[in-house]
Amino acid sequence: MRPHAEDEARTRATRTAATLSGAAPTSPEASGAGAPTAYAISTRGLVKSYPGPDGTTTHAVHGLDLDVHEGETFAFLGPNGAGKSTTISLLCALARPTAGRATVAGVDVSRQPDEVRRRVGMLFQQSALDSDLTAEQNLHIHARLYGLSRRHARLRATETLEKVGLADRRRARVRTLSGGMRRRLELARGLLHAPQVLFLDEPTTGLDPHARAQIWEYLRTLREQHGNTLFVTTHYLEEAENCDRLGIIDHGRLVAQGTPRALKAAIGDDRVALRTSDDAAARQVVGRLVPTGRALTLDPEGVSLRIPEGSTWIPRLCAALEAHGIAVHAASATPPTLDDVFFHHTGRSINTPPSQGDPPAAIPGVTPAATTPGRIPAAATPGVTPAATEEAP
Amino acid sequence: MTAPALPASDTTAPSDRNGVSGDTGRERVPRLWHELRAVHALVHRDLLRLASQPVHTALMLVQPMLYLFILGGGLAALIPNSSLGGGYQAYLFPGVLMMTVQTPAIMVGIRLITDRQSGYVRELLMAPVHRPTLLLGTCAGGTLVATVQGAVLLALVGAIGLPYDPLLLLMLFGGMLLTSFTLTALALTLAVSLDRPEVFNMLLGLVMMPLLLLSGGFFPVGNLPGWAHTLAAANPLAYGVDLLRRCIAVRVPDRTAPTTVEWSGWQPPLLLEGTLLLTIGILALLWASHRFSRPE
């Protein structure tokens, strides 16, 4: 865990620096004063539908409007089957959109797919290397596929291997490399043709904390040195936390986008939790004290409620409870986490496997209003631990 | 954080801002050149794989040698030279060459399927080249590997009583190149339509044996009933074997071995056979490219 913790700290520092230097992602000016193409990725009404069984249509992506600024690290979150991978295939011109427009690195995806692919790099969720060849050979062949001359291919292979810290393993067969090393090699392969936008589909899934930290370290350097735009999907919320902005997709639509801070602020309320000698009685007392309409929950863990400025309420609540002769064993106020945000917008926790038949394949014909607000009781606290963000491996 | 802001002003040279070296590979070269580089990349991959598995390559050569020297040597005692216009081993040679090129050609098909399963094909599809180019590169790589393996067997012509005649070797080499191409293209055609390697293997296991036996590589098909002649006339392997055997006959005229392919009693000339093989290969490749290029 130790290297990871260090990494966390470093990430925080980077993020603070980013915020300080005025790169608040909400302001497009940050990436070049008045530059005409301030967006690395921009989609309008993007739709991808597949013919489903019995003549129905399945909308994997259903009217996506997405903007990612140049040089930004954008996290793309969503439950399984929400359309993340399809979106990525559309954005790197592997699949053709059914409707709508998408511009990536200044190029229209439908009109110039080859040019898009020349400008973007891709790290697939389940990536593949030729395990019989050496690290260097894999890169060389890939570089040649991208049309690099022999000399450039060799040069770039050496450069990118150094960049991901594999220079000493260049002659090692891929089959002898560890999972983390392979992932880094795949990253190097994605960087060979110096893409402006790099797509990373779950780049760290299945890696140990140390390897994960390393991958992020390289991504950060990359972005700082060359200003690449990174578009990342991840299941680790603390990784999303360190991105400039994030978008949440559900049922093929974007349901939220913004900085992690703004998204958490939009939920607003802290979660105040109390453990007392008599939780049922405590609930009554607290209910009388806080403004009406605040959702109070009582569970074996104690009493909890959502309220702005949670920590300022704790002394008042404690005093009132003491006055009623109820002993307070523990009290805490937790600001909203990204998992709360995720739950708020999708009705699921990111760490729970999909339970209901929720892949979009289950939706026949035109997708019913999947994103109707209020579908989810907004204030309901998930049964899962909201603190998972901090503890996720 | 200053990095993105700095080069954002120049929209003309997007490549420079990300490259470590200024001129990172995006030099102005014609489109066709890019496609050729991609083809070369795939051929290169196959050659590297061949070189990286010397044991595997050697083992693939063992089987045809067993056929040539053990089966061929054994049967040679039974079969009088007169009936074949020469020794049985020399008769068997084209068939053995065919077996040698056939194995790697089929491997290309299997690898396309496994590459697709592992996700390697998707990586290939990300490359900014036309999809038919990728298939062409795969086919070229398979053809070359098959021919190289066959070429090793060419070194043995002396051991079976054929002369080391440069022109003969060249003709046999050319014939193998052609048959390798056609077989690889056919294997790819099959591979793009299937998505499980087991099905591919099963189909081949079912089909390869009769095709080999009816190719005229092991015995003259002439003595079989009429339906077998029809099957042989539709068997690409028979054309390959016939082509190779007639290459030998051109240079070593005393070996007038019975030929396999006959169209209602008429024997097509050597060049027509070659053209036919080439056409089949090209058509197969075109069809495979078409299937492979279907957009998602």
XYZ file of C-alpha atoms in Angstrom:
689
model
C 0.000 0.000 0.000
C 2.842 2.314 0.711
C 3.854 3.322 -2.794
C 0.235 3.822 -3.564
C -0.254 6.198 -0.678
C 2.688 8.225 -1.831
C 1.223 8.272 -5.234
C -2.055 9.534 -3.875
C -0.345 12.394 -2.167
C 1.497 13.310 -5.314
C -1.695 13.210 -7.295
C -3.343 15.550 -4.896
C -0.463 17.956 -5.248
C -0.716 17.844 -8.997
C -4.370 18.451 -8.858
C -4.007 21.412 -6.595
C -1.418 22.829 -8.896
C -3.778 22.322 -11.777
C -6.550 24.134 -10.043
C -4.283 26.946 -8.991
C -2.941 27.570 -12.445
C -6.442 28.394 -13.528
C -7.107 25.285 -15.558
C -10.515 25.038 -14.046
C -12.021 22.718 -16.596
C -15.228 24.665 -16.742
C -13.393 27.442 -18.559
C -12.485 26.460 -22.085
C -10.162 29.467 -22.329
C -7.737 27.596 -20.141
C -6.453 25.583 -23.047
C -5.360 28.397 -25.283
C -6.816 31.840 -25.580
C -9.617 31.731 -28.078
C -8.180 28.786 -29.992
C -10.843 27.588 -32.406
C -10.506 23.957 -31.404
C -10.557 24.116 -27.666
C -12.246 20.757 -27.543
C -10.249 17.603 -27.987
C -13.464 15.644 -28.115
C -16.867 17.013 -28.886
C -20.002 15.046 -29.644
C -23.539 16.140 -30.397
C -26.462 13.780 -30.368
C -24.243 10.775 -30.875
C -26.255 7.588 -31.356
C -25.154 4.030 -31.898
C -27.844 1.436 -32.213
C -27.698 -2.203 -33.085
C -30.486 -4.309 -34.469
C -31.595 -6.431 -31.559
C -33.539 -9.673 -31.528
C -37.086 -9.724 -32.988
C -36.609 -6.598 -35.058
C -36.049 -4.335 -32.097
C -33.349 -1.720 -31.895
C -30.845 -1.489 -29.113
C -29.359 1.881 -28.346
C -25.922 1.416 -26.873
C -25.293 5.131 -27.062
C -28.377 7.283 -27.103
C -27.869 10.936 -27.844
C -24.546 11.676 -26.240
C -23.403 15.295 -25.885
C -19.897 15.348 -24.572
C -17.152 17.960 -24.481
C -13.597 17.284 -23.439
C -11.141 20.141 -23.452
C -7.677 19.937 -24.901
C -5.059 18.812 -22.465
C -7.622 17.650 -19.975
C -7.792 14.353 -18.163
C -11.371 13.242 -18.413
C -12.784 10.306 -16.509
C -15.684 8.518 -18.089
C -17.734 6.533 -15.622
C -20.802 4.433 -15.870
C -22.313 1.160 -14.756
C -21.501 -1.952 -16.784
C -23.328 -1.917 -20.067
C -23.991 1.809 -19.922
C -22.262 2.412 -23.250
C -18.726 3.302 -22.223
C -16.887 0.959 -24.535
C -19.225 1.677 -27.426
C -18.604 5.377 -26.966
C -14.881 4.807 -27.111
C -15.194 2.711 -30.269
C -17.184 5.509 -31.842
C -14.721 8.165 -30.777
C -11.724 6.373 -32.204
C -13.572 5.575 -35.414
C -13.650 1.834 -34.919
C -17.426 1.837 -35.157
C -19.613 4.118 -37.215
C -22.205 6.246 -35.438
C -25.820 5.632 -36.400
C -26.584 9.300 -35.988
C -25.071 12.445 -34.583
C -21.689 14.039 -34.887
C -18.391 13.546 -33.150
C -15.181 15.486 -33.567
C -11.984 14.113 -32.125
C -8.699 16.007 -32.275
C -10.336 18.392 -34.713
C -11.392 15.687 -37.159
C -14.867 14.420 -37.887
C -15.157 10.774 -36.950
C -17.551 9.805 -39.733
C -15.869 11.700 -42.526
C -12.191 11.006 -41.890
C -11.965 7.892 -39.746
C -8.386 7.183 -40.832
C -7.242 10.647 -39.847
C -8.928 10.251 -36.463
C -7.131 6.988 -35.877
C -3.862 8.612 -36.811
C -4.387 11.257 -34.132
C -5.631 9.134 -31.284
C -4.036 6.402 -29.258
C -5.918 3.604 -27.651
C -5.395 1.332 -24.720
C -8.077 -1.310 -24.847
C -9.614 -2.804 -21.772
C -8.497 -6.218 -22.887
C -5.377 -5.476 -24.800
C -3.297 -7.867 -26.794
C 0.372 -8.090 -27.566
C 2.159 -10.711 -29.595
C 3.573 -12.709 -26.725
C 6.071 -14.601 -28.888
C 7.845 -11.415 -29.870
C 9.982 -9.127 -27.764
C 8.806 -5.820 -26.374
C 10.795 -3.948 -28.969
C 9.553 -6.062 -31.859
C 5.956 -5.514 -30.823
C 6.451 -1.780 -30.847
C 8.365 -1.794 -34.093
C 5.637 -3.656 -35.936
C 2.969 -1.410 -34.544
C 4.882 1.709 -35.518
C 5.228 0.407 -39.058
C 1.502 -0.251 -39.166
C 1.040 3.408 -38.442
C 3.178 4.240 -41.429
C 6.339 5.305 -39.644
C 9.545 4.869 -41.569
C 11.913 2.176 -40.393
C 14.236 4.709 -38.783
C 11.423 6.521 -37.008
C 9.857 3.304 -35.899
C 13.070 2.249 -34.232
C 13.556 5.680 -32.701
C 10.045 5.887 -31.365
C 10.152 2.357 -29.999
C 13.251 3.230 -28.007
C 11.791 6.520 -26.829
C 8.483 5.159 -25.692
C 10.088 2.167 -24.009
C 12.182 4.574 -22.002
C 9.160 6.680 -21.253
C 7.328 3.786 -19.627
C 10.426 2.516 -17.884
C 10.911 -0.666 -19.900
C 14.142 0.211 -21.645
C 15.968 -2.585 -19.852
C 13.371 -5.148 -20.914
C 13.334 -4.254 -24.580
C 14.654 -7.636 -25.667
C 12.486 -9.641 -23.320
C 9.759 -11.783 -24.827
C 6.384 -10.317 -23.928
C 5.349 -13.641 -22.461
C 8.001 -13.206 -19.757
C 6.747 -9.785 -18.657
C 4.528 -9.205 -15.643
C 0.986 -7.900 -15.959
C 2.000 -4.398 -15.009
C 4.879 -4.387 -17.476
C 2.610 -5.569 -20.263
C 0.201 -2.810 -19.502
C 3.024 -0.308 -19.665
C 4.170 -1.809 -22.928
C 0.667 -1.417 -24.275
C 0.751 2.159 -23.129
C 4.020 2.616 -25.004
C 2.417 1.092 -28.057
C -0.453 3.557 -27.812
C 2.015 6.429 -27.708
C 4.194 5.385 -30.654
C 2.551 7.614 -33.195
C 2.421 10.562 -30.765
C -1.352 10.789 -30.521
C -3.005 13.990 -29.375
C -5.791 12.194 -27.602
C -5.254 8.992 -25.706
C -8.182 6.730 -24.899
C -7.702 4.399 -21.971
C -10.372 1.815 -21.315
C -9.880 0.697 -17.731
C -6.107 1.033 -17.909
C -5.492 -0.240 -14.407
C -8.074 -2.973 -13.956
C -6.510 -6.132 -12.623
C -3.229 -4.528 -11.639
C -1.784 -4.417 -8.161
C -1.653 -1.025 -6.416
C 1.993 -0.517 -7.210
C 1.519 -1.156 -10.918
C -1.546 1.050 -10.922
C 0.351 3.883 -9.347
C 3.075 3.489 -11.951
C 0.628 3.675 -14.844
C -0.847 6.861 -13.473
C 2.589 8.254 -12.896
C 3.386 7.797 -16.601
C 0.068 9.231 -17.650
C 0.663 12.284 -15.543
C 4.136 12.853 -16.944
C 2.791 12.424 -20.422
C 0.161 14.992 -19.898
C 2.480 17.458 -18.240
C 5.210 17.142 -20.840
C 3.173 16.900 -23.998
C -0.265 18.185 -23.096
C -2.064 15.062 -24.271
C -5.742 14.804 -23.686
C -6.553 11.676 -21.717
C -9.947 10.032 -21.849
C -10.100 7.365 -19.171
C -12.720 4.913 -18.075
C -12.182 3.399 -14.686
C -13.849 1.544 -11.899
C -11.610 3.069 -9.270
C -13.217 6.208 -7.988
C -10.057 7.565 -6.447
C -8.596 7.564 -9.937
C -11.566 9.510 -11.226
C -11.133 11.845 -8.305
C -7.730 12.836 -9.627
C -8.998 13.665 -13.088
C -9.778 17.210 -14.135
C -13.344 16.427 -14.982
C -15.561 13.451 -15.193
C -18.684 12.420 -16.993
C -21.162 9.781 -15.940
C -22.989 7.818 -18.594
C -26.034 5.693 -17.980
C -28.298 4.010 -20.521
C -26.290 5.574 -23.317
C -26.732 9.138 -22.155
C -24.553 11.505 -20.227
C -26.256 12.073 -16.909
C -23.655 14.325 -15.304
C -20.384 16.004 -16.130
C -18.164 18.399 -14.265
C -15.189 18.572 -11.958
C -15.211 16.025 -9.160
C -15.505 18.884 -6.712
C -18.420 20.504 -8.514
C -20.256 17.225 -8.839
C -19.842 16.508 -5.179
C -20.850 20.044 -4.309
C -23.980 19.616 -6.419
C -25.057 16.849 -4.121
C -24.164 19.244 -1.381
C -25.101 17.540 1.775
C -22.657 15.917 4.133
C -23.525 12.658 5.713
C -23.746 12.886 9.481
C -23.673 9.598 11.322
C -24.300 9.079 15.020
C -23.929 6.038 17.181
C -25.778 6.306 20.415
C -26.966 4.210 23.308
C -30.548 4.359 22.000
C -30.664 4.924 18.289
C -34.452 4.875 18.002
C -34.857 7.576 20.565
C -31.966 9.487 19.100
C -33.698 9.491 15.776
C -36.732 11.200 17.273
C -34.615 13.819 18.977
C -32.590 14.546 15.867
C -35.727 14.633 13.755
C -37.125 17.405 15.875
C -33.898 19.366 15.744
C -33.000 19.403 12.046
C -35.068 21.242 9.427
C -37.992 19.200 8.204
C -37.612 17.284 4.979
C -34.169 15.934 5.805
C -33.967 12.238 5.216
C -33.160 10.433 8.390
C -32.163 6.835 8.284
C -31.953 4.360 11.063
C -29.958 1.217 10.587
C -27.889 -1.111 12.759
C -24.957 1.233 12.276
C -26.827 4.062 13.952
C -28.641 7.167 12.822
C -27.550 9.064 9.762
C -28.804 12.037 7.851
C -27.789 14.240 4.958
C -27.413 17.890 5.717
C -25.240 20.796 4.528
C -22.376 21.809 6.787
C -22.594 18.520 8.589
C -19.779 19.081 11.050
C -21.371 22.214 12.495
C -24.416 20.182 13.417
C -22.548 17.631 15.463
C -22.102 19.740 18.666
C -25.738 20.803 18.584
C -26.977 17.268 18.040
C -24.747 15.909 20.766
C -25.884 18.514 23.230
C -29.526 17.794 22.496
C -29.009 14.060 22.825
C -27.157 14.424 26.110
C -30.036 16.553 27.363
C -32.375 13.665 26.634
C -30.120 11.282 28.462
C -28.876 9.501 25.342
C -25.170 8.788 25.316
C -23.370 9.495 22.052
C -20.702 6.916 21.304
C -19.504 8.277 17.997
C -20.341 11.083 15.636
C -18.967 11.838 12.222
C -19.615 14.094 9.286
C -18.469 12.936 5.871
C -18.534 15.124 2.792
C -20.125 13.504 -0.254
C -17.877 11.109 -2.138
C -17.796 10.345 -5.812
C -19.572 7.133 -5.052
C -22.431 9.211 -3.683
C -22.362 11.218 -6.895
C -22.359 8.062 -8.947
C -25.200 6.611 -6.942
C -27.141 9.821 -7.158
C -27.034 9.797 -10.958
C -27.240 6.117 -11.763
C -28.992 4.605 -8.810
C -26.150 2.147 -8.371
C -22.881 2.119 -6.579
C -19.901 1.784 -8.868
C -18.600 -1.082 -6.795
C -21.690 -3.242 -6.989
C -22.052 -5.616 -9.893
C -25.079 -4.977 -12.085
C -27.985 -6.753 -10.484
C -31.064 -6.162 -12.589
C -31.119 -6.864 -16.290
C -29.798 -3.433 -16.967
C -27.676 -3.667 -20.078
C -29.270 -1.589 -22.774
C -29.835 -4.764 -24.741
C -32.858 -5.350 -22.560
C -34.562 -2.244 -23.795
C -36.651 -2.881 -26.877
C -37.557 -0.252 -29.409
C -36.934 3.286 -28.471
C -35.386 3.445 -25.055
C -37.929 4.606 -22.546
C -37.093 7.768 -20.715
C -34.250 6.206 -18.899
C -32.867 9.391 -17.550
C -36.028 10.796 -16.062
C -34.886 12.750 -13.074
C -36.385 11.657 -9.848
C -36.267 8.027 -10.883
C -33.858 7.629 -8.050
C -34.672 8.852 -4.587
C -31.899 11.344 -4.505
C -31.263 11.523 -0.837
C -31.439 7.854 -0.049
C -28.185 6.725 1.383
C -26.892 3.645 -0.340
C -26.574 0.569 1.755
C -23.020 0.279 0.588
C -20.296 2.143 2.331
C -19.898 5.605 0.926
C -16.382 5.635 2.248
C -15.381 3.014 -0.299
C -13.666 5.675 -2.336
C -10.994 6.044 0.207
C -10.411 2.390 0.742
C -10.750 0.850 -2.659
C -7.693 -1.284 -3.330
C 0.109 22.491 -16.706
C 1.659 25.107 -18.920
C 2.371 22.541 -21.560
C -1.058 22.408 -23.164
C -1.358 26.156 -23.291
C 1.923 26.711 -25.112
C 1.483 24.919 -28.393
C -2.247 25.403 -28.586
C -1.675 28.416 -30.804
C -0.314 26.388 -33.683
C -3.039 24.327 -35.160
C -0.974 23.595 -38.234
C 1.462 21.110 -36.785
C -0.387 18.963 -34.342
C 2.202 16.251 -34.575
C 4.991 18.354 -33.187
C 3.432 19.115 -29.894
C 3.280 15.550 -28.746
C 6.332 14.117 -30.319
C 9.439 13.736 -28.303
C 11.454 14.451 -31.373
C 10.068 17.153 -33.550
C 9.575 15.144 -36.715
C 7.835 12.183 -35.242
C 7.131 9.946 -38.129
C 4.436 11.993 -39.728
C 6.489 12.926 -42.699
C 4.665 13.537 -45.916
C 4.594 10.301 -47.807
C 2.031 9.101 -50.308
C -0.957 7.230 -49.042
C 0.003 4.083 -50.891
C 3.350 4.073 -49.159
C 1.604 3.942 -45.785
C -0.410 0.961 -46.894
C 2.713 -0.788 -48.125
C 4.412 -0.153 -44.808
C 1.489 -1.775 -43.066
C 1.748 -4.811 -45.349
C 5.443 -4.963 -44.651
C 4.790 -4.702 -40.925
C 2.563 -7.780 -41.012
C 4.989 -9.769 -43.149
C 7.740 -8.719 -40.782
C 5.687 -9.946 -37.856
C 5.324 -13.373 -39.436
C 9.021 -13.614 -40.182
C 9.896 -12.567 -36.636
C 7.550 -15.188 -35.287
C 9.105 -17.775 -37.538
C 12.556 -16.831 -36.324
C 11.470 -16.752 -32.701
C 10.202 -20.342 -32.773
C 12.965 -22.363 -34.428
C 11.935 -25.591 -32.729
C 8.352 -25.244 -33.806
C 9.436 -24.506 -37.364
C 11.743 -27.510 -37.430
C 8.999 -29.784 -36.131
C 6.650 -28.627 -38.843
C 9.232 -29.841 -41.365
C 9.591 -33.244 -39.771
C 6.232 -34.583 -40.897
C 6.727 -34.076 -44.646
C 10.186 -35.610 -44.332
C 8.708 -38.661 -42.636
C 6.314 -39.039 -45.520
C 9.015 -38.535 -48.098
C 11.613 -40.903 -46.679
C 9.694 -43.489 -44.679
C 6.432 -43.803 -46.561
C 8.081 -42.956 -49.877
C 11.080 -45.169 -49.243
C 8.909 -48.071 -48.127
C 6.435 -47.921 -50.961
C 9.176 -47.426 -53.514
C 10.014 -51.106 -53.069
C 6.455 -52.100 -54.032
C 5.938 -49.821 -56.963
C 7.817 -50.518 -60.180
C 9.525 -47.459 -61.566
C 7.991 -48.002 -64.957
C 4.407 -47.370 -63.863
C 5.247 -43.882 -62.630
C 7.928 -42.949 -65.101
C 10.464 -42.717 -62.301
C 11.079 -43.566 -58.651
C 8.160 -43.368 -56.241
C 9.956 -40.840 -54.056
C 10.317 -38.499 -56.977
C 6.642 -39.051 -57.704
C 5.759 -38.292 -54.090
C 7.866 -35.141 -53.963
C 5.286 -32.632 -55.295
C 2.727 -33.994 -52.854
C 5.150 -33.622 -49.982
C 5.972 -30.068 -51.009
C 2.248 -29.405 -50.997
C 1.924 -30.806 -47.493
C 4.775 -28.607 -46.346
C 3.262 -25.375 -47.573
C -0.237 -26.366 -46.584
C 0.432 -26.500 -42.827
C 1.718 -22.920 -42.405
C -0.941 -21.626 -44.769
C -3.616 -23.107 -42.559
C -1.913 -21.767 -39.458
C -2.505 -18.271 -40.803
C -6.213 -18.914 -40.732
C -6.097 -20.266 -37.211
C -4.055 -17.313 -36.085
C -6.474 -14.825 -37.560
C -9.201 -16.369 -35.438
C -7.124 -16.466 -32.252
C -5.868 -12.937 -32.899
C -9.428 -11.833 -33.167
C -10.254 -13.534 -29.888
C -7.278 -12.082 -28.080
C -7.989 -8.579 -29.325
C -4.909 -8.292 -31.520
C -7.037 -7.814 -34.599
C -8.723 -4.854 -32.939
C -5.313 -3.336 -32.380
C -4.617 -3.837 -36.063
C -7.906 -2.242 -36.997
C -6.886 0.879 -35.076
C -4.078 1.443 -37.554
C -4.873 4.202 -40.015
C -4.863 1.958 -43.080
C -7.560 0.299 -45.137
C -8.807 -2.957 -43.769
C -8.131 -4.937 -46.961
C -4.519 -3.859 -46.562
C -4.396 -5.637 -43.230
C -5.740 -8.821 -44.736
C -3.389 -8.527 -47.670
C -0.481 -8.197 -45.246
C -1.614 -11.248 -43.314
C -1.917 -13.218 -46.530
C 1.476 -12.074 -47.777
C 3.064 -13.030 -44.471
C 1.492 -16.483 -44.512
C 2.488 -17.053 -48.132
C 6.059 -16.100 -47.454
C 6.377 -18.281 -44.364
C 4.874 -21.245 -46.203
C 7.206 -20.773 -49.141
C 10.252 -20.440 -46.918
C 9.392 -23.717 -45.224
C 8.858 -25.394 -48.557
C 12.180 -24.035 -49.771
C 13.927 -25.978 -47.030
C 12.554 -29.178 -48.552
C 13.758 -28.146 -51.977
C 17.251 -28.695 -50.669
C 16.448 -32.426 -50.622
C 15.833 -32.911 -54.340
C 19.170 -34.655 -54.668
C 18.222 -37.276 -52.092
C 15.289 -38.491 -54.192
C 17.097 -38.679 -57.469
C 16.330 -35.319 -59.028
C 19.107 -33.068 -60.298
C 20.111 -29.805 -58.568
C 19.112 -27.826 -61.610
C 18.803 -24.101 -60.798
C 15.947 -23.602 -63.222
C 14.074 -26.594 -61.835
C 14.514 -25.286 -58.305
C 13.371 -21.857 -59.390
C 10.287 -23.254 -61.086
C 9.423 -25.366 -58.069
C 9.912 -22.342 -55.863
C 7.600 -20.294 -58.040
C 5.044 -23.058 -58.048
C 5.148 -23.262 -54.272
C 4.797 -19.505 -53.964
C 1.695 -19.651 -56.086
C 0.129 -22.588 -54.261
C 1.031 -21.103 -50.876
C -0.720 -17.911 -51.847
C -3.854 -19.709 -52.975
C -3.974 -21.932 -49.918
C -3.368 -19.010 -47.527
C -6.076 -16.994 -49.221
C -8.478 -19.919 -48.952
C -7.610 -20.431 -45.286
C -8.241 -16.730 -44.627
C -11.552 -16.908 -46.438
C -12.583 -19.675 -44.122
C -11.180 -17.894 -41.071
C -13.021 -14.606 -41.593
C -16.314 -16.463 -41.695
C -15.724 -18.445 -38.510
C -15.256 -17.127 -35.035
C -14.080 -20.195 -33.155
C -10.776 -21.928 -33.815
C -12.273 -25.292 -32.870
C -14.768 -25.096 -35.723
C -11.964 -24.174 -38.069
C -9.888 -27.127 -36.934
C -12.816 -29.488 -37.170
C -13.671 -28.392 -40.685
C -10.088 -28.763 -41.802
C -9.759 -32.160 -40.219
C -12.812 -33.226 -42.145
C -11.764 -31.764 -45.462
C -7.979 -31.868 -45.582
C -7.515 -35.632 -45.698
C -9.751 -36.291 -48.735
C -8.310 -33.223 -50.445
C -4.776 -34.496 -49.935
C -5.602 -38.012 -51.056
C -7.435 -36.753 -54.128
C -4.659 -34.337 -55.017
C -2.718 -37.001 -56.838
C 0.227 -36.379 -54.582
C 0.392 -39.925 -53.259
C -0.984 -41.993 -56.100
C -2.391 -41.320 -59.540
C -6.086 -40.583 -59.384
C -6.536 -42.106 -62.845
C -7.409 -45.539 -61.494
C -10.203 -44.237 -59.275
C -13.832 -44.134 -60.473
C -15.187 -41.203 -62.412
C -16.604 -39.231 -59.505
C -13.127 -39.045 -58.006
C -11.890 -37.425 -61.219
C -14.571 -34.783 -60.896
C -13.604 -34.145 -57.290
C -9.944 -33.927 -58.255
C -10.747 -31.403 -60.967
C -12.348 -29.199 -58.298
C -9.538 -29.686 -55.797
C -7.146 -26.751 -55.516
C -4.500 -29.055 -54.062
C -4.662 -31.196 -57.202
C -3.831 -28.160 -59.317
C -0.942 -27.333 -57.028
C 0.467 -30.852 -57.161
C -0.066 -31.020 -60.887
C 1.691 -27.710 -61.350
C 4.712 -28.813 -59.351
C 4.871 -32.196 -61.032
C 4.795 -30.677 -64.471
C 7.510 -28.223 -63.472
C 9.649 -31.282 -62.801
C 8.563 -32.870 -66.085
C 9.603 -29.769 -68.020
C 13.147 -29.953 -66.749
C 13.491 -33.729 -66.351
C 11.641 -35.007 -69.416
C 12.065 -38.720 -68.698
C 9.714 -38.384 -65.742
C 6.446 -38.209 -67.576
C 4.272 -38.950 -64.615
C 0.523 -39.315 -65.060
C -1.202 -36.053 -64.381
C -4.204 -35.612 -62.188
C -6.237 -32.758 -63.542
C -8.270 -33.481 -66.606
C -11.249 -31.628 -67.902
C -13.307 -34.303 -69.665
C -10.224 -35.899 -71.057
C -8.442 -32.643 -71.934
C -5.446 -31.649 -69.946
C -5.157 -27.895 -69.368
C -1.725 -26.450 -70.152
C 0.687 -25.518 -67.399
C 0.148 -21.787 -67.739
C -3.615 -22.136 -67.574
C -3.303 -24.152 -64.379
C -1.090 -21.480 -62.879
C -3.465 -18.715 -63.897
C -6.359 -20.652 -62.487
C -4.647 -21.054 -59.108
C -3.780 -17.373 -59.051
C -7.328 -16.388 -59.923
C -8.798 -18.602 -57.228
C -6.383 -17.071 -54.712
C -7.191 -13.513 -55.715
C -10.933 -14.121 -55.679
C -10.711 -15.757 -52.270
C -8.659 -12.866 -50.941
C -11.091 -10.313 -52.347
C -14.005 -12.060 -50.769
C -12.184 -12.362 -47.445
C -11.272 -8.653 -47.545
C -14.861 -7.836 -48.221
C -16.015 -9.780 -45.188
C -13.206 -8.429 -43.068
C -13.937 -4.806 -43.982
C -17.561 -4.757 -43.003
C -17.896 -1.777 -40.688
C -19.222 -2.387 -37.215
